[in-house]
PDB file of C-alpha atoms in Angstrom:
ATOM      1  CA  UNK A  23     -28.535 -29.254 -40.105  1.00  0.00           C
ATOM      2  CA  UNK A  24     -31.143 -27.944 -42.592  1.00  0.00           C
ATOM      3  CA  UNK A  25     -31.826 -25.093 -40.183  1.00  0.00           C
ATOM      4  CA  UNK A  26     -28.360 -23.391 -40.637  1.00  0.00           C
ATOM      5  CA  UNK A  27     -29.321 -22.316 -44.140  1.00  0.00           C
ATOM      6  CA  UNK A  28     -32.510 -19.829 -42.787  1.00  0.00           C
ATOM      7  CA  UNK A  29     -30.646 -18.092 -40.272  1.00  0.00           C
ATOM      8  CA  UNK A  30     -30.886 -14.369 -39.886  1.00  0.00           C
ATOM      9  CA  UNK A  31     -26.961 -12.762 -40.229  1.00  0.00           C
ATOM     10  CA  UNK A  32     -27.656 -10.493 -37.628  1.00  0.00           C
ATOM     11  CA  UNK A  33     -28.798 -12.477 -34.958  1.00  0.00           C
ATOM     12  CA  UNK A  34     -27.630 -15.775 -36.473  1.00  0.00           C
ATOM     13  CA  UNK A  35     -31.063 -17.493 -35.105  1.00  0.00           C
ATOM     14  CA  UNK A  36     -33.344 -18.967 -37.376  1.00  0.00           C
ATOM     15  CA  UNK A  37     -35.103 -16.481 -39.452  1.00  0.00           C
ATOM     16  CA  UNK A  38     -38.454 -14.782 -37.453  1.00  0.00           C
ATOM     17  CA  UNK A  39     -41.075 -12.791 -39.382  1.00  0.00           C
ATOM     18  CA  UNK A  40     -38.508 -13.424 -42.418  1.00  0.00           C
ATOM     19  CA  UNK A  41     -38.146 -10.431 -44.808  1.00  0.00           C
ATOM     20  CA  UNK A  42     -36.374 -10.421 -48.307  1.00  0.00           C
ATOM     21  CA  UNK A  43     -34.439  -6.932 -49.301  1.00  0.00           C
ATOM     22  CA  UNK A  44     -34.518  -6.561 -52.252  1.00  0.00           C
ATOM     23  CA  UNK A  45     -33.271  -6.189 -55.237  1.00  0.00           C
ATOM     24  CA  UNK A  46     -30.726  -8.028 -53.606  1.00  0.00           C
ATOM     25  CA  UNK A  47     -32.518 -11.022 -52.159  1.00  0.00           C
ATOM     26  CA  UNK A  48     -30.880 -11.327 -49.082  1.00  0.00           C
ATOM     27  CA  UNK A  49     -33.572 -12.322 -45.856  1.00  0.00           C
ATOM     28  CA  UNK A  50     -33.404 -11.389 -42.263  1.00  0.00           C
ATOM     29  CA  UNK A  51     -35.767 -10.723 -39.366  1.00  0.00           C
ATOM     30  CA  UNK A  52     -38.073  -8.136 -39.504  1.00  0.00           C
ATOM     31  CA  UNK A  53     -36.742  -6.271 -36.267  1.00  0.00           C
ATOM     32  CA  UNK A  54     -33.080  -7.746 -36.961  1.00  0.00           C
ATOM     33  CA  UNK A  55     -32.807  -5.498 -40.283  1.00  0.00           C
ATOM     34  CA  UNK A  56     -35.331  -2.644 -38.727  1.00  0.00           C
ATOM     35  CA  UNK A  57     -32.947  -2.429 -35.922  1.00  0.00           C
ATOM     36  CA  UNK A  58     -29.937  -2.487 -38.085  1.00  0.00           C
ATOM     37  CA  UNK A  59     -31.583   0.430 -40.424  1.00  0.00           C
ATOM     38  CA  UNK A  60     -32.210   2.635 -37.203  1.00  0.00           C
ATOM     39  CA  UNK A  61     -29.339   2.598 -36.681  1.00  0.00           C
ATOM     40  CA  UNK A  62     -27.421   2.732 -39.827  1.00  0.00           C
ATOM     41  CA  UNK A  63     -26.840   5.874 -41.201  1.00  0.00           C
ATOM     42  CA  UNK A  64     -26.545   4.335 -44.912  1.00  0.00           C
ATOM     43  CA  UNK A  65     -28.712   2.071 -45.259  1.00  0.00           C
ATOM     44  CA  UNK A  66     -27.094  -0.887 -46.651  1.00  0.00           C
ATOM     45  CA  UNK A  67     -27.705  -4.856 -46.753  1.00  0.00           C
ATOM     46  CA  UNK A  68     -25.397  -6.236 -44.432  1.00  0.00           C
ATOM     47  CA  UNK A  69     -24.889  -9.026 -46.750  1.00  0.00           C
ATOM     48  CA  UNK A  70     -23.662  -7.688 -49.528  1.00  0.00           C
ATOM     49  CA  UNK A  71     -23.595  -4.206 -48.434  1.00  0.00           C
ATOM     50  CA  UNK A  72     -26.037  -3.163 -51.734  1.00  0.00           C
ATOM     51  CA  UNK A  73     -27.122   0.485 -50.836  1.00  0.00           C
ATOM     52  CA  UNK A  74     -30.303  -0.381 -53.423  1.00  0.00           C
ATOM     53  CA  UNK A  75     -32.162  -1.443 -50.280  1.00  0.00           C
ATOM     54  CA  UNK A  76     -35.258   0.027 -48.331  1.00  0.00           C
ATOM     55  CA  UNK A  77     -36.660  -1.771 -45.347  1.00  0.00           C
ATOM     56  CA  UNK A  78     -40.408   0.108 -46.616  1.00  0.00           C
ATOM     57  CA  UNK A  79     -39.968  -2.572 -50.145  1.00  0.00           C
ATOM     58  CA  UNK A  80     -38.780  -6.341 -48.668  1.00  0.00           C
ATOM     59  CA  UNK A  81     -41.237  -8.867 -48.965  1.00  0.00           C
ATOM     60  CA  UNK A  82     -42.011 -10.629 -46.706  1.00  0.00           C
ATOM     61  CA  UNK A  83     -40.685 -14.792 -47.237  1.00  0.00           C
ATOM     62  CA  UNK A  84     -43.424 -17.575 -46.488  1.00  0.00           C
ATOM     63  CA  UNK A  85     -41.507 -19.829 -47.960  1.00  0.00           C
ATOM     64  CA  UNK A  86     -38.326 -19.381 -45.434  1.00  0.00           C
ATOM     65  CA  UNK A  87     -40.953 -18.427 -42.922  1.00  0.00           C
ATOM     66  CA  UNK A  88     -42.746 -21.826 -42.930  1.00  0.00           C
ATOM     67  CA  UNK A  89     -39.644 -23.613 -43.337  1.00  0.00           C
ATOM     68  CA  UNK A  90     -38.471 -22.834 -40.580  1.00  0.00           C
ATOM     69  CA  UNK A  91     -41.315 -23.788 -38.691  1.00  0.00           C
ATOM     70  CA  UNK A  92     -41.156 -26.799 -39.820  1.00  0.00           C
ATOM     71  CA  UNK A  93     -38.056 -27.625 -39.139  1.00  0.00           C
ATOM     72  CA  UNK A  94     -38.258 -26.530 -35.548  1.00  0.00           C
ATOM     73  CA  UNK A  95     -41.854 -28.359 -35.108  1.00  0.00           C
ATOM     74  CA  UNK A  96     -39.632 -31.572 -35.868  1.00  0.00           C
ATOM     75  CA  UNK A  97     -37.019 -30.749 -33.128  1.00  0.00           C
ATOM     76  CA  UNK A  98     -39.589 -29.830 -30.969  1.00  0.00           C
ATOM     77  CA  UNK A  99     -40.713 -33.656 -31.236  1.00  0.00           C
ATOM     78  CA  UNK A 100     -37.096 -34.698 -31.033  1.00  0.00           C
ATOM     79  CA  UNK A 101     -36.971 -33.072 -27.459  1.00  0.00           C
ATOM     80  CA  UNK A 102     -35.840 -29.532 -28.423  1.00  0.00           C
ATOM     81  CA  UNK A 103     -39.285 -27.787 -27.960  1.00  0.00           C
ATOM     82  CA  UNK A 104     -37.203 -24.412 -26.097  1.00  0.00           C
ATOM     83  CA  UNK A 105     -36.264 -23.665 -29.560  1.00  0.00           C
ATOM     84  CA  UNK A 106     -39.663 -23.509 -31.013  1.00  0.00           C
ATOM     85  CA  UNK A 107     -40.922 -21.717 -28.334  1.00  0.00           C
ATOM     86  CA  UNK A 108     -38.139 -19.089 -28.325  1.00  0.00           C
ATOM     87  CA  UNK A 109     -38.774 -18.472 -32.180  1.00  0.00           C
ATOM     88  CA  UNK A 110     -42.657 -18.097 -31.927  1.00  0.00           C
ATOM     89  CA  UNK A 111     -41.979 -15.341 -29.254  1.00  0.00           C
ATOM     90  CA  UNK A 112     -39.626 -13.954 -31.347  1.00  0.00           C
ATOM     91  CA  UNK A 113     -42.001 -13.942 -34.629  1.00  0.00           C
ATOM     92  CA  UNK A 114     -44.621 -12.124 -32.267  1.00  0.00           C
ATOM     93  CA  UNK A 115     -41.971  -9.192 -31.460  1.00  0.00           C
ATOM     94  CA  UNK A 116     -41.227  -9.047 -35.367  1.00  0.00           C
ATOM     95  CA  UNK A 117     -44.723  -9.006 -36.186  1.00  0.00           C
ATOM     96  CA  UNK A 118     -45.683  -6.586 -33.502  1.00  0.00           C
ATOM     97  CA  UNK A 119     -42.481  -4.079 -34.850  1.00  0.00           C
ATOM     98  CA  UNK A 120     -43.494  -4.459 -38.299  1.00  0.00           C
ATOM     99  CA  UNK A 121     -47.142  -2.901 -37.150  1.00  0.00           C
ATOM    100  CA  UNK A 122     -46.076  -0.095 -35.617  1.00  0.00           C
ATOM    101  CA  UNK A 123     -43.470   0.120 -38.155  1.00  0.00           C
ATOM    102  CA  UNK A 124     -46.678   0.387 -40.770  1.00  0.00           C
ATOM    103  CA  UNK A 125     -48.612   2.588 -38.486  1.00  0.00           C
ATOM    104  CA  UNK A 126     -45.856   4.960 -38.464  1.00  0.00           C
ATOM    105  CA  UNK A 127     -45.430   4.925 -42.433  1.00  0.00           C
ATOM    106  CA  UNK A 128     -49.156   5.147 -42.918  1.00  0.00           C
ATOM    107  CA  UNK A 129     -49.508   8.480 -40.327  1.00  0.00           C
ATOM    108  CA  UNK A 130     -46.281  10.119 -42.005  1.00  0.00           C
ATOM    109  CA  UNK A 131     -48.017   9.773 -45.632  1.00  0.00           C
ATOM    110  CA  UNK A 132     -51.067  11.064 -44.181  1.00  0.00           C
ATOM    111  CA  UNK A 133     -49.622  14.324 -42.466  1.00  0.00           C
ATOM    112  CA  UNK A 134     -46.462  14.913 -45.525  1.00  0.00           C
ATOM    113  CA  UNK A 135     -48.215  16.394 -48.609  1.00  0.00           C
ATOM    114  CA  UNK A 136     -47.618  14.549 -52.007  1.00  0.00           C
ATOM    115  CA  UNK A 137     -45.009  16.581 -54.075  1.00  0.00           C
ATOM    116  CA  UNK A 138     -46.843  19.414 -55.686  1.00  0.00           C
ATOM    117  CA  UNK A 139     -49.547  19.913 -53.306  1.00  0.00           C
ATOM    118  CA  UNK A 140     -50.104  22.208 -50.698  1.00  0.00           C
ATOM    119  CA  UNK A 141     -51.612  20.902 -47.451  1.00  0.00           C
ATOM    120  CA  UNK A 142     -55.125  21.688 -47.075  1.00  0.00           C
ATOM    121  CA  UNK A 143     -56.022  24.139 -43.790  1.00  0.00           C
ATOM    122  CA  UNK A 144     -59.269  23.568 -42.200  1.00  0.00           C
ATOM    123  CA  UNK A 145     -61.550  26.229 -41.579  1.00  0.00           C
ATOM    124  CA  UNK A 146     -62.885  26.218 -38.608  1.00  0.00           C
ATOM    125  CA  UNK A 147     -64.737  29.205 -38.609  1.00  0.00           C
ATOM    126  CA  UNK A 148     -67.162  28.777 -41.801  1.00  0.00           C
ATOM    127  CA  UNK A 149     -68.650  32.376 -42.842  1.00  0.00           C
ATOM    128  CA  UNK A 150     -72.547  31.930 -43.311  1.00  0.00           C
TER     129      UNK A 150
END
């Protein structure tokens, strides 16, 4: 089948909230590959094992994404709807990962100075 040609390596289902490493090119899930980069201590493509990779600059892959979806939508008419419905949950847990995933990024660039500047203190005692 078509379907065997989006499937995450990792979880060797059919790609959910697909993401492209790159330079390499090589998709996954979202949480598949966050998972795998938790707990990786080099992080590396599991593909090809390209140490060129960061999790913080995949793209996300519409393409594969909607693919996908399509393909399952036409198994789900074929009698095979468990499938569809098992994928849609498991975009939703990739979707909801990459948030806080974000959320985390965007509160660590916030709190970590940029190089060559000092953090600024707040005064909370202003002199009049």
């Amino acid at each position: 089948s078509l379907l065997r040609h989006y499937e995450c390596s990792i979880c060797v289902e059919p790609l959910a909230c697909a993401v492209t490493l790159l330079p390499c090119g090589h998709n996954f899930c979202y949480a598949c590959i966050a998972g795998y980069f938790t707990n990786s201590q080099v992080k590396r493509c599991p593909s090809c094992q390209s140490t060129e990779v960061d999790l913080a600059h995949s793209v996300p892959n519409r393409l594969a994404e909607n693919t996908v979806y399509e393909l399952l939508m036409q198994r789900g008419v074929e009698g095979e709807g468990q499938l569809l419905v098992s994928w849609q949950q498991r975009v939703q847990a990739g979707q909801d990962a990459k948030g806080r995933d974000e959320a985390a990024i965007a509160a660590q660039q916030q709190i970590v100075p940029a190089p060559g500047e000092k953090r600024k203190k707040k005064n909370k005692h202003k002199k009049k």
